[in-house]
PDB file of C-alpha atoms in Angstrom:
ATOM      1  CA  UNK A 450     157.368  26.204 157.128  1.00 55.00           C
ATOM      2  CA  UNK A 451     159.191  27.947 160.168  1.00 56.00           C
ATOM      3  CA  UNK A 452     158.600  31.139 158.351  1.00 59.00           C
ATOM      4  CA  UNK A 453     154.947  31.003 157.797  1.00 60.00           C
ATOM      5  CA  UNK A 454     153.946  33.385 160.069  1.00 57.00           C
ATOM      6  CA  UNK A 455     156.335  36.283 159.131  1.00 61.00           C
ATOM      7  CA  UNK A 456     155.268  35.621 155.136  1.00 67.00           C
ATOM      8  CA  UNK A 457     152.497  38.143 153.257  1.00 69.00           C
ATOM      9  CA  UNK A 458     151.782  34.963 151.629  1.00 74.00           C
ATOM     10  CA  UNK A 459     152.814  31.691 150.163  1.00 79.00           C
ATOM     11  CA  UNK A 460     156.228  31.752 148.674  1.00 82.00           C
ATOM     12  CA  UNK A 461     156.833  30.781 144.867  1.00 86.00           C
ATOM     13  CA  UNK A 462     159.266  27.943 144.582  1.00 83.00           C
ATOM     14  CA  UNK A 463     159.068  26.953 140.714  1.00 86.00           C
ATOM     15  CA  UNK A 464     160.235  28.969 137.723  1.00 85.00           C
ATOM     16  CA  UNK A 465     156.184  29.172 136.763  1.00 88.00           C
ATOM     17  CA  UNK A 466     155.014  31.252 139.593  1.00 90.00           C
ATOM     18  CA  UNK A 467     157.958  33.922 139.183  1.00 90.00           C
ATOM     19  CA  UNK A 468     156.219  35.981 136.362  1.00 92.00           C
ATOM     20  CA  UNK A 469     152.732  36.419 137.509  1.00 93.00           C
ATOM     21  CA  UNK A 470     154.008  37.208 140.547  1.00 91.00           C
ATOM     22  CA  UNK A 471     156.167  39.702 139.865  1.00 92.00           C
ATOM     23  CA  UNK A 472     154.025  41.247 137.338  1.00 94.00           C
ATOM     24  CA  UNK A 473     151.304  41.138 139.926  1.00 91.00           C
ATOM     25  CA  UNK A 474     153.687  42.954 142.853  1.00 91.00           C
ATOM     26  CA  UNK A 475     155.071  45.771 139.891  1.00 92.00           C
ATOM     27  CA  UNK A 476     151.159  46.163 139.014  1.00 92.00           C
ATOM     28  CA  UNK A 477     150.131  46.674 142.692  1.00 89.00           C
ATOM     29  CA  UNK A 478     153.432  48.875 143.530  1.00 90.00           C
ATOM     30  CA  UNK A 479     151.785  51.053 140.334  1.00 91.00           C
ATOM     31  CA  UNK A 480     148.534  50.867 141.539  1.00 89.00           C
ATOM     32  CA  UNK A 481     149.551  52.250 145.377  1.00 88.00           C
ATOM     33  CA  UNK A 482     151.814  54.880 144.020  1.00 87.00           C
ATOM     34  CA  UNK A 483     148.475  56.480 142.203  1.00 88.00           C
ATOM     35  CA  UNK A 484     146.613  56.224 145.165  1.00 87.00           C
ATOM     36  CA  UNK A 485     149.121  57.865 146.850  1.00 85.00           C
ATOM     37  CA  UNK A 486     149.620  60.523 144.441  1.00 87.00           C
ATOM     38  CA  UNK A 487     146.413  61.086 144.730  1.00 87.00           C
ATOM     39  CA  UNK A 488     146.733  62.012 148.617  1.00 85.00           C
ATOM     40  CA  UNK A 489     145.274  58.713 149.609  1.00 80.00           C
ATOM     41  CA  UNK A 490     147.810  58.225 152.358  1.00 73.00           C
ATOM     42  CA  UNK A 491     145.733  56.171 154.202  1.00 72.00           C
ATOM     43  CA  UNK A 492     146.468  53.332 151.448  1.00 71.00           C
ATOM     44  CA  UNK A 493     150.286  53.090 152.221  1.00 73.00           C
ATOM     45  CA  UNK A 494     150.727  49.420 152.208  1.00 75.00           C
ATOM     46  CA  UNK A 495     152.922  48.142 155.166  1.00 80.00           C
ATOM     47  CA  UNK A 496     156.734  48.102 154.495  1.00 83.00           C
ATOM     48  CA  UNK A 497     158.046  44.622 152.163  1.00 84.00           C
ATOM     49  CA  UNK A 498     160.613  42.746 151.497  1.00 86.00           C
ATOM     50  CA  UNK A 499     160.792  40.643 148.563  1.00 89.00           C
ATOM     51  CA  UNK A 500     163.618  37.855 148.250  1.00 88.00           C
ATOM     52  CA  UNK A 501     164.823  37.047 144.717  1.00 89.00           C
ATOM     53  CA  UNK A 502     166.892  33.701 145.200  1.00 87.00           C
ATOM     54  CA  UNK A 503     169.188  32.165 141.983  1.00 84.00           C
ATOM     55  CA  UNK A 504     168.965  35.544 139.917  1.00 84.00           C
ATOM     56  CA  UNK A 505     169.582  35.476 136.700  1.00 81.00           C
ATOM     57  CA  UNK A 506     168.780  31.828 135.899  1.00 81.00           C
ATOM     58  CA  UNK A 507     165.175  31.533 134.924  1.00 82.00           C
ATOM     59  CA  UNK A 508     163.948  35.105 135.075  1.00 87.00           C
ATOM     60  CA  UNK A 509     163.217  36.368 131.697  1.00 88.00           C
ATOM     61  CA  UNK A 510     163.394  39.898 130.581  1.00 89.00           C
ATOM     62  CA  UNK A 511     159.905  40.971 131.503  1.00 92.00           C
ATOM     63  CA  UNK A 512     160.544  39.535 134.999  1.00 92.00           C
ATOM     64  CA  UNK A 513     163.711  41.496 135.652  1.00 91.00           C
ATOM     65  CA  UNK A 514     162.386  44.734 134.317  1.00 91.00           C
ATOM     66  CA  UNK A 515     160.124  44.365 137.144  1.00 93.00           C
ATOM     67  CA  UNK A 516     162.270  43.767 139.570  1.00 92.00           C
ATOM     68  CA  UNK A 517     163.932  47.258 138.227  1.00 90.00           C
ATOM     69  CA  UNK A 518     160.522  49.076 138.620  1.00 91.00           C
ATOM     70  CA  UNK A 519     159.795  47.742 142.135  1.00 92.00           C
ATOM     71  CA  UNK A 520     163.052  48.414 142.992  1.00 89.00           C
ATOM     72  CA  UNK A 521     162.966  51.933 141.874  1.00 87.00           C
ATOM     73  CA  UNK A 522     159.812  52.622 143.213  1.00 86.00           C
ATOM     74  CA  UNK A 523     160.985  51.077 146.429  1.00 82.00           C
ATOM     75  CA  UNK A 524     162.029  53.910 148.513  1.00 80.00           C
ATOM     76  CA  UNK A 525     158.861  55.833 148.075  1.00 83.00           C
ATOM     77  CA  UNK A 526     156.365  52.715 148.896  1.00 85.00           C
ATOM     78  CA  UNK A 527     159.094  50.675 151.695  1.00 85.00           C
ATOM     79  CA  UNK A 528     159.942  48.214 149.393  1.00 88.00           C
ATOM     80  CA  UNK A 529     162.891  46.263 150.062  1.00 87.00           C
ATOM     81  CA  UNK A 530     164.309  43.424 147.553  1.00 88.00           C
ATOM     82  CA  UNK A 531     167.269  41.405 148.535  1.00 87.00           C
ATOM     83  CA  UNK A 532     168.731  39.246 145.775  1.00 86.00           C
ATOM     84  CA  UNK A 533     170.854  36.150 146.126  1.00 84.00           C
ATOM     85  CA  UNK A 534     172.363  34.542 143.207  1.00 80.00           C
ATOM     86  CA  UNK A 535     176.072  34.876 141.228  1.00 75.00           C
ATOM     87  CA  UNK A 536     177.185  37.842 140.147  1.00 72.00           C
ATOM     88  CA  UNK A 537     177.078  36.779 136.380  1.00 73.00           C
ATOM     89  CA  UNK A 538     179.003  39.501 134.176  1.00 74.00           C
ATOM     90  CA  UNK A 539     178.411  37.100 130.828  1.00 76.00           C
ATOM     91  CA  UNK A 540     174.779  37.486 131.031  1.00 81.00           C
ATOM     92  CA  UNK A 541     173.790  40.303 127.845  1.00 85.00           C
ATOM     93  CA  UNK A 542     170.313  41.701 129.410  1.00 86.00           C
ATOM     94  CA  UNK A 543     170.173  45.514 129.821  1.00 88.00           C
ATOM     95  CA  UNK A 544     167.697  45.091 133.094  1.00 88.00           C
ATOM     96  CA  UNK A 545     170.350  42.372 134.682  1.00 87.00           C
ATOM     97  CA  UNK A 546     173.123  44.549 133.859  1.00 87.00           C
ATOM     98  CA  UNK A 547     171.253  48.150 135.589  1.00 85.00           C
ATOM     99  CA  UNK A 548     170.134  45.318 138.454  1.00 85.00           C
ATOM    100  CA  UNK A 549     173.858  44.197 139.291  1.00 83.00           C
ATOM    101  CA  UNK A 550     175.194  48.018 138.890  1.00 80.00           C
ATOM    102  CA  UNK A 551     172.926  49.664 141.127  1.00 78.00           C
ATOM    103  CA  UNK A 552     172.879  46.818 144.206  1.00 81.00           C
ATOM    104  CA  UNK A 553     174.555  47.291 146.891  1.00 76.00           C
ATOM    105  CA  UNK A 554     176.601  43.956 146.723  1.00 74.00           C
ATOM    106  CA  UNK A 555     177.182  41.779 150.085  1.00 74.00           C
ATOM    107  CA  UNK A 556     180.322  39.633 149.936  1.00 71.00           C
ATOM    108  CA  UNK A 557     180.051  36.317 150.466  1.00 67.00           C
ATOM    109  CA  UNK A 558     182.846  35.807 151.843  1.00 68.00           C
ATOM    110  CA  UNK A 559     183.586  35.920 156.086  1.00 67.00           C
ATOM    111  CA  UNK A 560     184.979  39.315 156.833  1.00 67.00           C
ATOM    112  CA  UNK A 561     184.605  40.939 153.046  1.00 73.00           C
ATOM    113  CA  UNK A 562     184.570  44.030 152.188  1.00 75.00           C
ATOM    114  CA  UNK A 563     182.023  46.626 152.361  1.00 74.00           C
ATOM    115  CA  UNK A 564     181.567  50.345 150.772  1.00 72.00           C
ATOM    116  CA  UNK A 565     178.456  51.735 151.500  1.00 70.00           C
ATOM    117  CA  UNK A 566     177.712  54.031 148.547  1.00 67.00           C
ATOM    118  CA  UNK A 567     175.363  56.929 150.643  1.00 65.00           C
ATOM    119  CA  UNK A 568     178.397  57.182 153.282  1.00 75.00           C
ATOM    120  CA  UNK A 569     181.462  56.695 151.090  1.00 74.00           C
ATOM    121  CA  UNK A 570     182.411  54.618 154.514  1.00 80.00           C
ATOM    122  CA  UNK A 571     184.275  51.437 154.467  1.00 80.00           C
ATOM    123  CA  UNK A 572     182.997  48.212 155.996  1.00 78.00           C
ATOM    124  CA  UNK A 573     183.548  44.773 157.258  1.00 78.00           C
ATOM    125  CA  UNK A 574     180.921  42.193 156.607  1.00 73.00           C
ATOM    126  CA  UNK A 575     180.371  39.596 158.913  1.00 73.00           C
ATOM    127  CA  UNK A 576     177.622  37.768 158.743  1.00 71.00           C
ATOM    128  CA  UNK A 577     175.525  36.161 161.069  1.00 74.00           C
ATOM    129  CA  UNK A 578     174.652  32.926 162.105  1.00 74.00           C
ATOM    130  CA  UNK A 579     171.424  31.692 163.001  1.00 71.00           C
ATOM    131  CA  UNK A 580     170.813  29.510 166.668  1.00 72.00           C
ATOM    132  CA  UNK A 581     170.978  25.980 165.872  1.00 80.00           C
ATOM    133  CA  UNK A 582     168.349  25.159 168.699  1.00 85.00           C
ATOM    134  CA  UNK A 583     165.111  24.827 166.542  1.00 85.00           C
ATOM    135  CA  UNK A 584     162.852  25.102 169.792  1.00 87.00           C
ATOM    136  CA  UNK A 585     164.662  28.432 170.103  1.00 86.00           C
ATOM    137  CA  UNK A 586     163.941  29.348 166.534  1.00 81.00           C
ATOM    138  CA  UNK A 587     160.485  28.713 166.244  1.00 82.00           C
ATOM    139  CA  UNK A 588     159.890  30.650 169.433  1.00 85.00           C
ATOM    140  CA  UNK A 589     161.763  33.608 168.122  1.00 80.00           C
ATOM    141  CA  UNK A 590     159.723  33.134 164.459  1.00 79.00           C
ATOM    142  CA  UNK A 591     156.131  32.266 166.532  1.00 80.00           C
ATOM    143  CA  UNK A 592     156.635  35.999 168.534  1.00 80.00           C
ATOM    144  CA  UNK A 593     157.468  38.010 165.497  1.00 75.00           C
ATOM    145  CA  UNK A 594     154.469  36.511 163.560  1.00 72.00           C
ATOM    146  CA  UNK A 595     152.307  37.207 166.624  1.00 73.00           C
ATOM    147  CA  UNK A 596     153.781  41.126 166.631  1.00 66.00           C
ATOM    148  CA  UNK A 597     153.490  41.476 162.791  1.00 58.00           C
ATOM    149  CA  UNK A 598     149.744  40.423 162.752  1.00 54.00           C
TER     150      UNK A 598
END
């Protein structure tokens, strides 16, 4: 709810909704590159982010082959996917497998370690916290939502 404003739209919170809409984001992603191909710059959508949470449990093939093809045709149409979930080495699904070898993996743990793949530089992760006074928060949420729209 303390979101709301910052969302495109509603978010999908059962196993149902998944597919259609990641079919529905890979079809539009397919639909603006076209345009764009076409020269119909004025059609660049704004830039995304899409948040995968609990991958690999419950998406099925189809659904992670299109999270492959949005995330390939990310750079070109500001698409940004951020995935949360284990990093599960027993699961045997070609588009899981390309999806965990080409992320660039945060560690979960405070202080991990960080090689950032463009740079061949090392890092330290350290993660931030978010305020714990909710007035603050919402503030901070109600602003961006206001600057977004």
């Amino acid at each position: 709810e303390l979101a709301r404003p910052m969302l495109a739209g509603p978010p999908i919170h059962d196993i149902a909704g998944v597919a259609p809409k990641l079919k529905g984001l890979a079809e539009a992603a397919d639909l603006t590159g076209l345009a764009l191909s076409s020269g119909a710059e004025t059609l660049r959508p704004e830039p995304r982010v899409i948040v995968l949470a609990g991958l690999p449990h419950g998406f099925g093939s189809i659904d992670l082959v299109n999270v492959v093809h949005l995330a390939r045709m990310g750079s070109s149409q500001d698409i940004s996917i951020v995935i949360t979930g284990a990093d599960d080495k027993v699961v045997d699904n070609p588009a899981y497998a390309l999806l965990r070898d080409v992320s660039q993996h945060l560690p979960a743990a405070e202080d991990g370690h960080l090689a950032d793949p463009w740079t061949n530089t090392d890092w330290r992760f350290a993660a931030d916290t978010l305020p714990t006074d909710e007035e603050l928060l919402r503030t901070v949420v109600a602003v961006l939502g206001a600057v977004r729209t």
